[in-house]
mmCIF file of C-alpha atoms and ligand atoms in Angstrom:
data_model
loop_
_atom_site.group_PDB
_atom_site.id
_atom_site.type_symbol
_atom_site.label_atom_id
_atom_site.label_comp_id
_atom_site.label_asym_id
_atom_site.label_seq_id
_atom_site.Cartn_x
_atom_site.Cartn_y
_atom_site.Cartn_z
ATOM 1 C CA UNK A 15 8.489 15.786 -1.942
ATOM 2 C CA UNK A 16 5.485 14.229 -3.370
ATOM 3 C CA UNK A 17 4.310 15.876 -6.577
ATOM 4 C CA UNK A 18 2.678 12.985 -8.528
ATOM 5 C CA UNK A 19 4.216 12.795 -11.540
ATOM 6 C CA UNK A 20 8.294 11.525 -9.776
ATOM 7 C CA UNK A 21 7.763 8.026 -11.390
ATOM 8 C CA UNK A 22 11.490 7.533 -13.208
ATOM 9 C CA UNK A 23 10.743 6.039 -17.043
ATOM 10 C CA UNK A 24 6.717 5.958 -18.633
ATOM 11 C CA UNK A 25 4.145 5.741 -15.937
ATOM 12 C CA UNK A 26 3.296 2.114 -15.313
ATOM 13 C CA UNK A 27 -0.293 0.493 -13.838
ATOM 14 C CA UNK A 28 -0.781 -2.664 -12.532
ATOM 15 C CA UNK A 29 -4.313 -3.178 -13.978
ATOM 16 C CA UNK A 30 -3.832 -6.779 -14.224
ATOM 17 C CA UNK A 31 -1.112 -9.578 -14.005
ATOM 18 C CA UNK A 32 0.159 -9.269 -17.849
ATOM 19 C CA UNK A 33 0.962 -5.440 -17.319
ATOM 20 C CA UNK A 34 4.396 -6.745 -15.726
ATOM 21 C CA UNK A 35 6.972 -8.568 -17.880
ATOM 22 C CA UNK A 36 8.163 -12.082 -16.064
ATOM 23 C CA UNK A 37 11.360 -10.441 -15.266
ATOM 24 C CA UNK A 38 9.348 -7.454 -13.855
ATOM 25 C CA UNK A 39 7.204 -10.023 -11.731
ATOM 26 C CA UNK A 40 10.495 -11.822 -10.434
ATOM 27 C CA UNK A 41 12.090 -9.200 -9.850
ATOM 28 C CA UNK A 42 9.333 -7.736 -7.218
ATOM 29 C CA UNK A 43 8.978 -10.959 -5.619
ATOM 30 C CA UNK A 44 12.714 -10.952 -5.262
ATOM 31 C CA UNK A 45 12.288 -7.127 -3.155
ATOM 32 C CA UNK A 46 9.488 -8.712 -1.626
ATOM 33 C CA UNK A 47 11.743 -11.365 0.191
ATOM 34 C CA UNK A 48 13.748 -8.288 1.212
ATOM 35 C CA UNK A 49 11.336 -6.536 2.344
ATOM 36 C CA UNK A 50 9.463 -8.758 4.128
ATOM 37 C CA UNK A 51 12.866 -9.785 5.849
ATOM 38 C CA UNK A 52 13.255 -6.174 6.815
ATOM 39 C CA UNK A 53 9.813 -6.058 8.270
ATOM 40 C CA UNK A 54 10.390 -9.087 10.450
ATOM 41 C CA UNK A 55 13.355 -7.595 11.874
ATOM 42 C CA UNK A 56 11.582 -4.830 12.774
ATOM 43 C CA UNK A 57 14.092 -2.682 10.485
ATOM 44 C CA UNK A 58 12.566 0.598 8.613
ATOM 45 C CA UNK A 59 11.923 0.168 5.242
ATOM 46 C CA UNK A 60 10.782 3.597 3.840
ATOM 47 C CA UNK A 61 12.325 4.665 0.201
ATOM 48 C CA UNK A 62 8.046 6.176 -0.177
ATOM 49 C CA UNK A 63 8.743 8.835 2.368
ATOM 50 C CA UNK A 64 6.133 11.688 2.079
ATOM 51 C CA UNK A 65 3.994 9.757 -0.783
ATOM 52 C CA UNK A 66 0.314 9.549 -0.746
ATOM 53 C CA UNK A 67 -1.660 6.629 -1.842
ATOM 54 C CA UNK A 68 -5.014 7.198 -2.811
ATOM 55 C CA UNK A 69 -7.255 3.778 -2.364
ATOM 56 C CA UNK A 70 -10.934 3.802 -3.808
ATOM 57 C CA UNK A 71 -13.323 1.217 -2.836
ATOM 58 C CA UNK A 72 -16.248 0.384 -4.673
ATOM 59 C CA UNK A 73 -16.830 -3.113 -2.592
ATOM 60 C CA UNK A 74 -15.824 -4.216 0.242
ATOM 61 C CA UNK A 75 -12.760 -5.019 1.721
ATOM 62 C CA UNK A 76 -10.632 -6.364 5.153
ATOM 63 C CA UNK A 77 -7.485 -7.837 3.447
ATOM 64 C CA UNK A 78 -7.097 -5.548 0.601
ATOM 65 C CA UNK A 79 -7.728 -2.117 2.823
ATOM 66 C CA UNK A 80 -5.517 -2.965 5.507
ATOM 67 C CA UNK A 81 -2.388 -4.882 3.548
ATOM 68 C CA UNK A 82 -1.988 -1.370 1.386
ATOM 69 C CA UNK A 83 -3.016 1.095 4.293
ATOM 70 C CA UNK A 84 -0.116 -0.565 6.433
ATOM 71 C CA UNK A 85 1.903 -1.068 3.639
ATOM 72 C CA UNK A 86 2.385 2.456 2.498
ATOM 73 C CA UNK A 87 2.671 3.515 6.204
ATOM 74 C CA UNK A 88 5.504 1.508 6.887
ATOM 75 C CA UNK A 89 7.105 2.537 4.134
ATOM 76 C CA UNK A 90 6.939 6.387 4.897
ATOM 77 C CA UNK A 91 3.658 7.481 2.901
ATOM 78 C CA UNK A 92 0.498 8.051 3.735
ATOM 79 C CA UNK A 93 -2.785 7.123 2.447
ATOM 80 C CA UNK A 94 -6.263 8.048 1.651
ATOM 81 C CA UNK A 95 -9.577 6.126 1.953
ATOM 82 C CA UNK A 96 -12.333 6.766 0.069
ATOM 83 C CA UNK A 97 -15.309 4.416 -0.989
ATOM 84 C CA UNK A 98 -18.114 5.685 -3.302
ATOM 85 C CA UNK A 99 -20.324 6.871 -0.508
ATOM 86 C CA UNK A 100 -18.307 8.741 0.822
ATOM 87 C CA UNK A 101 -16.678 10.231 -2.272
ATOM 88 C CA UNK A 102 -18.557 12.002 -5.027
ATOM 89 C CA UNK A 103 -18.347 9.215 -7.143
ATOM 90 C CA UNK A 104 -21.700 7.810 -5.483
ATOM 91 C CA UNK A 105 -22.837 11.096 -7.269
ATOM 92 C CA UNK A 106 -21.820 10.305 -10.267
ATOM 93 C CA UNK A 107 -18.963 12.324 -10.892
ATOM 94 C CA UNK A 108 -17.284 10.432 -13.565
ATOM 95 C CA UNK A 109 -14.502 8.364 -13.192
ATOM 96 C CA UNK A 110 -12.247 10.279 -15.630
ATOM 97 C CA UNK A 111 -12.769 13.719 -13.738
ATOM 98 C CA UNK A 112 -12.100 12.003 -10.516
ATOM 99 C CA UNK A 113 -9.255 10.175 -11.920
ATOM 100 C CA UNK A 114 -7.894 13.496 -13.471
ATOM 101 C CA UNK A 115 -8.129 15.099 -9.739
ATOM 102 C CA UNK A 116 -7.462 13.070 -7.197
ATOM 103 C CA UNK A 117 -3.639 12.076 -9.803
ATOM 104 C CA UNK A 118 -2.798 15.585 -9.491
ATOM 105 C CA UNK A 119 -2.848 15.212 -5.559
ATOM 106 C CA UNK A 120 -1.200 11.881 -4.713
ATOM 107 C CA UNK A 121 1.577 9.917 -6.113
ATOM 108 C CA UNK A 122 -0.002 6.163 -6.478
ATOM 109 C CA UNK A 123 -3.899 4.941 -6.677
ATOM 110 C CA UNK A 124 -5.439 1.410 -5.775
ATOM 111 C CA UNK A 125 -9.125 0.918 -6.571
ATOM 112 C CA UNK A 126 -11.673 -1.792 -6.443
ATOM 113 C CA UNK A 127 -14.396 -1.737 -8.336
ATOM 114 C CA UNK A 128 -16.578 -3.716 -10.864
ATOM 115 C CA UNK A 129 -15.971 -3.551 -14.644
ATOM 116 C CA UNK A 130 -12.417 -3.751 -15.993
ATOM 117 C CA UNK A 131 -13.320 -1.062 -17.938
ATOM 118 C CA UNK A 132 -13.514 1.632 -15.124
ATOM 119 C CA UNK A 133 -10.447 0.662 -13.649
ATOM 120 C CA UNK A 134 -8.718 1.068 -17.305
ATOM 121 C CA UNK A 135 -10.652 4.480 -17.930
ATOM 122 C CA UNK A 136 -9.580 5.731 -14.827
ATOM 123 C CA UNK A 137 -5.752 4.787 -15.161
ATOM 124 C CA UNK A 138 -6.421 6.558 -18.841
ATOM 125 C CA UNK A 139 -6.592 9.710 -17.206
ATOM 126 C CA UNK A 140 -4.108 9.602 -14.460
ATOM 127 C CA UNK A 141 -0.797 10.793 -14.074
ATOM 128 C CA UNK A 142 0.270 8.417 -11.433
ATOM 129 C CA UNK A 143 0.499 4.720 -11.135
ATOM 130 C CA UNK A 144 -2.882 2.658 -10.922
ATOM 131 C CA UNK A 145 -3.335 -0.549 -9.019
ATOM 132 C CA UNK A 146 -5.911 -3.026 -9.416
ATOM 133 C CA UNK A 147 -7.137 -3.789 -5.555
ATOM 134 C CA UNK A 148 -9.719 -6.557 -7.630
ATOM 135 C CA UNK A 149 -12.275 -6.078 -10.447
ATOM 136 C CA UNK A 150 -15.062 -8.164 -11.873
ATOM 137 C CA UNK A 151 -12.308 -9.484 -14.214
ATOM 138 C CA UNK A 152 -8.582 -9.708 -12.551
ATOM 139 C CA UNK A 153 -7.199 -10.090 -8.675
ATOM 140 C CA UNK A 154 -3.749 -9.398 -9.782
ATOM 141 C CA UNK A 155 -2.380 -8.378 -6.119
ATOM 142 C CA UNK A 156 -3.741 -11.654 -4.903
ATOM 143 C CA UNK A 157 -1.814 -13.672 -7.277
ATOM 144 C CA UNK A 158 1.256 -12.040 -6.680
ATOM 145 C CA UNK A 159 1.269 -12.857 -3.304
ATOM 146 C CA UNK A 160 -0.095 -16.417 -3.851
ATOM 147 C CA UNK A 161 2.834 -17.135 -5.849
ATOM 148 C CA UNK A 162 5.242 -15.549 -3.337
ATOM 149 C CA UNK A 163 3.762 -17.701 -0.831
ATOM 150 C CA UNK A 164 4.087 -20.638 -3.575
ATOM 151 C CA UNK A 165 8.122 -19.658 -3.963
ATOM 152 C CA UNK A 166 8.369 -19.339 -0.312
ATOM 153 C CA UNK A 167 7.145 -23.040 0.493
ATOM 154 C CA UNK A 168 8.489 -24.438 -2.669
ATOM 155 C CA UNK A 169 11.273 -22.574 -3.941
ATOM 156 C CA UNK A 170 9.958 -22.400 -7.857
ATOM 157 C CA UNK A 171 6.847 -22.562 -9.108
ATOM 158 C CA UNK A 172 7.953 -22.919 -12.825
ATOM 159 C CA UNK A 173 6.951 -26.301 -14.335
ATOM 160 C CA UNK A 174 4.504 -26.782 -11.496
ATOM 161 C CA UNK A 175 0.532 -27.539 -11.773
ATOM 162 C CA UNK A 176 -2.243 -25.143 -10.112
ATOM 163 C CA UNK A 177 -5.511 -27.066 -9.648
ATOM 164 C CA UNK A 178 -8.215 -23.904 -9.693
ATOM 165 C CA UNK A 179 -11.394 -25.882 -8.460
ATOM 166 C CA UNK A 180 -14.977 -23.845 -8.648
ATOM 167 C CA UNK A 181 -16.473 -20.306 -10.096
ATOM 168 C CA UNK A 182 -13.960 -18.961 -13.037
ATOM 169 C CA UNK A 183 -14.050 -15.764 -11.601
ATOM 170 C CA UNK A 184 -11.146 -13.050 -11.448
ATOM 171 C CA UNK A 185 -9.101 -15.078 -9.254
ATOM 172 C CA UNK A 186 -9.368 -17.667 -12.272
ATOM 173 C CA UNK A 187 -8.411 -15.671 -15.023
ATOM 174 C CA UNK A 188 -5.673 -13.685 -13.350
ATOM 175 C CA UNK A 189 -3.802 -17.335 -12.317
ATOM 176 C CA UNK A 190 -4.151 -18.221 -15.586
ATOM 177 C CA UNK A 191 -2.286 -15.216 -17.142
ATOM 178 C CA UNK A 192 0.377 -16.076 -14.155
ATOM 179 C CA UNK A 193 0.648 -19.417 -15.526
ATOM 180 C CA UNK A 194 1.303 -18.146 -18.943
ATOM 181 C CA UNK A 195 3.896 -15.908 -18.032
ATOM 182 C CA UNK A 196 5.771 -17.747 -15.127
ATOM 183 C CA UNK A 197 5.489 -21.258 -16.815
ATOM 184 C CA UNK A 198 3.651 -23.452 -15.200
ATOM 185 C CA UNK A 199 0.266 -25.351 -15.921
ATOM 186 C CA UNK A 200 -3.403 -24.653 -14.549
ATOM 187 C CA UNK A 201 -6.374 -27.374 -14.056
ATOM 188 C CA UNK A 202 -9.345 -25.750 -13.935
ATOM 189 C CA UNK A 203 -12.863 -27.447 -12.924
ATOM 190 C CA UNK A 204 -15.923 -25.256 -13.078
ATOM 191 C CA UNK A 205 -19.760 -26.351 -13.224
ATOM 192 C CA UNK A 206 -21.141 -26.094 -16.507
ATOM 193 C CA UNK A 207 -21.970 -22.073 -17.188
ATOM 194 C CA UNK A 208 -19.558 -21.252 -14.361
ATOM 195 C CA UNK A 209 -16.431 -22.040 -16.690
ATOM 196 C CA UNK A 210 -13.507 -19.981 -18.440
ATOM 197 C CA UNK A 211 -15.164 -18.258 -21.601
ATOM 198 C CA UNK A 212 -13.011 -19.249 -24.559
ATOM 199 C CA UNK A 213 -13.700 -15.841 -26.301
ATOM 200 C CA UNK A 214 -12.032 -14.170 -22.744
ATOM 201 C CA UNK A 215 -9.007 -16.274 -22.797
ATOM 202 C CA UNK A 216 -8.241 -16.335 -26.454
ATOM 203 C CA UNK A 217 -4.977 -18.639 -27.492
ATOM 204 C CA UNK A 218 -2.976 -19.425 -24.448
ATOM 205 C CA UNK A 219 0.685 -21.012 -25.157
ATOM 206 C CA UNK A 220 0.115 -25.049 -25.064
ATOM 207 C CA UNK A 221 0.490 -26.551 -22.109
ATOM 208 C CA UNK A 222 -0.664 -23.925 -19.988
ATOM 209 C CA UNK A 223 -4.353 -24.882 -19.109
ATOM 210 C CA UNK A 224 -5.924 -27.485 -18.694
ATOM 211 C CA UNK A 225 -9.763 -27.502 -18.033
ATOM 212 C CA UNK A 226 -11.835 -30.646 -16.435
ATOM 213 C CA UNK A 227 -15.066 -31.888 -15.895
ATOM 214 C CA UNK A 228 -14.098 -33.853 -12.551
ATOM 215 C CA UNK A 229 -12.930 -31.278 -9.909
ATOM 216 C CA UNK A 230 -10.702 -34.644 -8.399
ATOM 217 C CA UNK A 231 -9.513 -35.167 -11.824
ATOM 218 C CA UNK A 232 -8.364 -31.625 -12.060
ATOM 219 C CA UNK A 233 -6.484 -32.016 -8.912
ATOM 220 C CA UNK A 234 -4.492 -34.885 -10.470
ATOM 221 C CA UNK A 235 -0.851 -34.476 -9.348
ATOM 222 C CA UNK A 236 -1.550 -30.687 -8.383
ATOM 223 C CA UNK A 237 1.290 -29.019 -6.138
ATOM 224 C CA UNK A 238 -1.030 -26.501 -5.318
ATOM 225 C CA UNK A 239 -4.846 -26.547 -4.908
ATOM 226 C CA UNK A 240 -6.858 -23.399 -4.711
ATOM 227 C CA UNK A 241 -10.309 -22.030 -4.740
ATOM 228 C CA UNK A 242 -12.472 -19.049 -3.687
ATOM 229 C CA UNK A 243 -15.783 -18.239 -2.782
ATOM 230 C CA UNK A 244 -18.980 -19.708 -5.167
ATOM 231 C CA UNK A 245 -20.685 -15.763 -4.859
ATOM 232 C CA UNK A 246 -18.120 -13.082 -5.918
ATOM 233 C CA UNK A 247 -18.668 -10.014 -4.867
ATOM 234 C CA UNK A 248 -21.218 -7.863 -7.430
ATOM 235 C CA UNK A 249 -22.885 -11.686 -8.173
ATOM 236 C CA UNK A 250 -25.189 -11.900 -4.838
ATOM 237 C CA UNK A 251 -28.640 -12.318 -6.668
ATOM 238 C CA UNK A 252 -27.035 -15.517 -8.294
ATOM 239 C CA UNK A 253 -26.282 -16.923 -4.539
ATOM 240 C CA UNK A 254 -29.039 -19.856 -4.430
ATOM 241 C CA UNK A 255 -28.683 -20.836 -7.724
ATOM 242 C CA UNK A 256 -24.669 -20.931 -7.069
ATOM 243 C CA UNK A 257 -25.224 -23.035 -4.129
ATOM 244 C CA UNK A 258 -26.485 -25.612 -5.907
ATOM 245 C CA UNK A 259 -24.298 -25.796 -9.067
ATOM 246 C CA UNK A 260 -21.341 -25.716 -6.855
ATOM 247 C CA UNK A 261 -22.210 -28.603 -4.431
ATOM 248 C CA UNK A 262 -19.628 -30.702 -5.963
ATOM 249 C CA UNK A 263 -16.792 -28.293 -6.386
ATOM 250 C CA UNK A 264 -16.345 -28.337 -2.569
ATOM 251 C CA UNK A 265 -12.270 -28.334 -1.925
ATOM 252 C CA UNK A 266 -12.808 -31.710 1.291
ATOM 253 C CA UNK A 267 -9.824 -33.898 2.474
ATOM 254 C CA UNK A 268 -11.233 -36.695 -0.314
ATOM 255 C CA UNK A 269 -10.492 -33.708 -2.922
ATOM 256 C CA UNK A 270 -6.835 -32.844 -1.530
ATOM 257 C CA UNK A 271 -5.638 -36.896 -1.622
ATOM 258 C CA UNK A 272 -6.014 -36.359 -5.389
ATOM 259 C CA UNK A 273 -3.310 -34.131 -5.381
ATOM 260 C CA UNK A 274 0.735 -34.993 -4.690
ATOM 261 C CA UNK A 275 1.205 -35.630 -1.615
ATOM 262 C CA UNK A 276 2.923 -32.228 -0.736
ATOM 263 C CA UNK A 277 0.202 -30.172 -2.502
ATOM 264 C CA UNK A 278 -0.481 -26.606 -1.125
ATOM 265 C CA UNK A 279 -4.060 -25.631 -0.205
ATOM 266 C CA UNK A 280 -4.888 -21.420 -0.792
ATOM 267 C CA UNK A 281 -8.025 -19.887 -0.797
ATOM 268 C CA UNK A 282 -7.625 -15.847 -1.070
ATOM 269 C CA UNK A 283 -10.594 -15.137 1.395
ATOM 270 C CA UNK A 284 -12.888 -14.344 2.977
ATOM 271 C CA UNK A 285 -13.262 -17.978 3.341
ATOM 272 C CA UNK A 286 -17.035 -20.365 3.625
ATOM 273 C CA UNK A 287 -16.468 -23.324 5.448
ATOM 274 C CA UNK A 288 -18.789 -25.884 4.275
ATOM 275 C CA UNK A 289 -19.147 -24.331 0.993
ATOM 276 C CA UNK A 290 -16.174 -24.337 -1.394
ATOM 277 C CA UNK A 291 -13.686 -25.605 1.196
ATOM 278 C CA UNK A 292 -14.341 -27.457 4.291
ATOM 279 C CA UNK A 293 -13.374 -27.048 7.426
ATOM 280 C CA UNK A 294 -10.919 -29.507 7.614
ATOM 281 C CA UNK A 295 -8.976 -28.369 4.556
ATOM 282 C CA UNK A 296 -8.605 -24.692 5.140
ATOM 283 C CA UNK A 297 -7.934 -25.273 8.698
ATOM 284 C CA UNK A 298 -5.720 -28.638 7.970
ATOM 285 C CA UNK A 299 -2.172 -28.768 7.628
ATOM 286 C CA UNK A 300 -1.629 -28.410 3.853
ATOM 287 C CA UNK A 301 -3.483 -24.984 4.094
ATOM 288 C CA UNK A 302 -1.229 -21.988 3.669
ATOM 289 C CA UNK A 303 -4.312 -19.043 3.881
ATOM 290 C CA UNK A 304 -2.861 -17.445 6.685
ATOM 291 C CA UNK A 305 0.966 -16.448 5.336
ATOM 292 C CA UNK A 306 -0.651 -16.421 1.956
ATOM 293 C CA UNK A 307 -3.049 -13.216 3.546
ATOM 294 C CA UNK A 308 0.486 -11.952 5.146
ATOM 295 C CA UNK A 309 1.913 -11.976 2.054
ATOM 296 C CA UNK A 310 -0.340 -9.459 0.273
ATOM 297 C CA UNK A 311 1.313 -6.975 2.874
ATOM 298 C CA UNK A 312 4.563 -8.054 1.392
ATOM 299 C CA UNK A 313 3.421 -7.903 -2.185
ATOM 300 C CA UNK A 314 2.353 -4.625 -2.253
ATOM 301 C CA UNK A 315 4.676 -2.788 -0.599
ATOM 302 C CA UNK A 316 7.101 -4.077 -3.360
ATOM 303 C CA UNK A 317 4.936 -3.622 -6.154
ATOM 304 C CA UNK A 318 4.218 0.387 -5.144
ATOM 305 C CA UNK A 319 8.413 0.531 -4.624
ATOM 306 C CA UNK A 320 8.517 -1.081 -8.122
ATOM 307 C CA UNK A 321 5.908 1.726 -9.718
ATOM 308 C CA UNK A 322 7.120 4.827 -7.914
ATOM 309 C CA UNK A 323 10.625 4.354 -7.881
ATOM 310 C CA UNK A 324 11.867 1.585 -10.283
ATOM 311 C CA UNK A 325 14.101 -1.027 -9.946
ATOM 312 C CA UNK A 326 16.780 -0.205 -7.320
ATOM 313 C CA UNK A 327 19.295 -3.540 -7.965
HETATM 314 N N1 CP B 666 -8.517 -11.493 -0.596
HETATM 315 C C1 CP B 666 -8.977 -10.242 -0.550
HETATM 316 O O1 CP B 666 -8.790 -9.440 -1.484
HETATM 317 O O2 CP B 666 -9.622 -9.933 0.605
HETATM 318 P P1 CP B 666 -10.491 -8.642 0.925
HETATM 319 O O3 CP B 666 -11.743 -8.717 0.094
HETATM 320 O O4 CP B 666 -10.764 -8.729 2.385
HETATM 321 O O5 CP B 666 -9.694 -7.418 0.568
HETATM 322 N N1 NVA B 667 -13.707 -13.631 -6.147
HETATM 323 C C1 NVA B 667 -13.933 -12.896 -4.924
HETATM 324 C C2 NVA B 667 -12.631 -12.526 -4.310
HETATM 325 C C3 NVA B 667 -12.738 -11.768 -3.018
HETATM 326 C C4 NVA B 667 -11.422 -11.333 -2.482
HETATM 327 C C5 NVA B 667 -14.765 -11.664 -5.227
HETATM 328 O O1 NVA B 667 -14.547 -11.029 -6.269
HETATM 329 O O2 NVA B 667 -15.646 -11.342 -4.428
#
């Protein structure tokens, strides 16, 4: 029966990467193999019969809606979509209240919004798990399921090197608290004003980042090369101005043969070809976007397992 408060041990969020030890992170990318086996076979997979997850939009979304909206039907549950128009939080109902409601009601919550901050005061008042579906700051669910997609075309990703090339945006920061906690390095190259803020990313273990001026000297014996859009979402004003810092932080073919040989290309999408990637890269054969989008189907569906019901090895 679904009475919101079943979770086995403290309540748990997944407000960004660092809220899960690296034994915690392995060990849902470990389920997710299973149950992404499971789903190929067509076999049911459903341990969140009769749950309800709650998902709040703020922005927009294709990947993020439809990965957990599957995802928790497959797995028995069902779910709820509300964005702020639709929702009386486009009438300013605050975020604690609604938090303090809509936790009494269902047994899991994703939201995407803007400030880090909301996301954190609503998980303060909730009685049920809280999932960050992408902030300002962190993408969490993305980088779980770009590292699963890693693992899956290159068995480990520990040791490894992560060339981030453009905006240090959410996607940025939340790889970089991956690499700290699953051991392996990230190159970042960002224009001037567009890069990591040292006051955001404090001391990080040595070894772990890496930042450069060249975008083709960050990719430097990379076994994975990734970027995302110049304009994040909530940053649209900035768009011209982007355009033309960015110019040379386009991901092209001369870009990838900087990288090993066998280097990965993701991008988490939506995708602009001709801006930050080109056409020939995203669509070329080291690109792995598409199973990399699959994956956040995967992902998930572990990750909500993980938060409602615990480990079950
Ligand atoms: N990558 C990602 O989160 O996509 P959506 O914005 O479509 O959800
Ligand atoms: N950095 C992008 C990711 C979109 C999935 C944004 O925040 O808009």
């Amino acid at each position: 029966m679904s009475h919101a408060v079943q979770t086995p041990g403290p309540l748990r969020h997944f407000l960004q990467f660092s809220d899960l030890t690296k034994d915690e992170v392995l060990y849902v990318l470990n389920r997710t193999r299973l149950i992404k086996d499971k789903f190929k076979r067509y076999e049911p997979h459903r341990p969140l019969h009769d749950r309800t997850l709650a998902m709040v939009f703020e922005k927009a979304s294709t990947r993020t809606r439809v990965s957990f909206e599957a995802g928790m039907y497959q797995m028995g549950g069902s779910v709820i979509h509300l964005t702020t128009t639709d929702s009386q939080l486009g009438r300013s109902e605050p975020i604690e209240d609604t938090a303090r409601v809509v936790s009494r009601m269902v047994d899991v919550v994703m939201i995407r919004t803007f400030e880090q901050t909301r996301i954190e005061q609503f998980a303060s008042h909730s009685r049920v798990p809280v999932i960050n579906g992408l902030t300002n700051e962190f993408h969490p669910c993305q980088i779980l399921a770009d590292i699963f997609t890693f693992i899956e075309h290159r068995q480990d990703i520990a040791g490894k090197i992560v060339t981030w090339v453009g905006d240090a945006n959410n996607m940025a920061y939340t790889w970089l608290q991956a690499a700290e906690l699953l051991g392996f390095t990230l190159h970042v190259s960002a224009p001037v004003g567009y890069r990591l803020d040292p006051a955001r990313i404090g001391s990080v273990k040595p070894g772990v980042l890496k930042e450069f001026t060249d975008p083709n000297a960050a990719c430097q014996g990379a076994h994975l090369v990734t970027t995302d859009v110049w304009t994040s979402m909530g940053y649209e004003a900035e768009n011209e101005t982007r355009r033309a810092a960015f110019a040379d932080w386009s991901v092209d073919e001369d870009m990838m043969a900087h990288a090993a040989k066998d280097a990965l290309f993701m991008h988490c999408l939506p995708a602009h070809r001709g801006e930050e990637v080109t056409g020939e890269v995203i669509d070329g054969p080291q690109s792995v976007v598409w199973d990399e989008a699959e994956n956040r189907l995967h992902v998930q569906k572990a990750l909500m397992e993980f938060l409602l019901l615990g480990r079950l090895d």
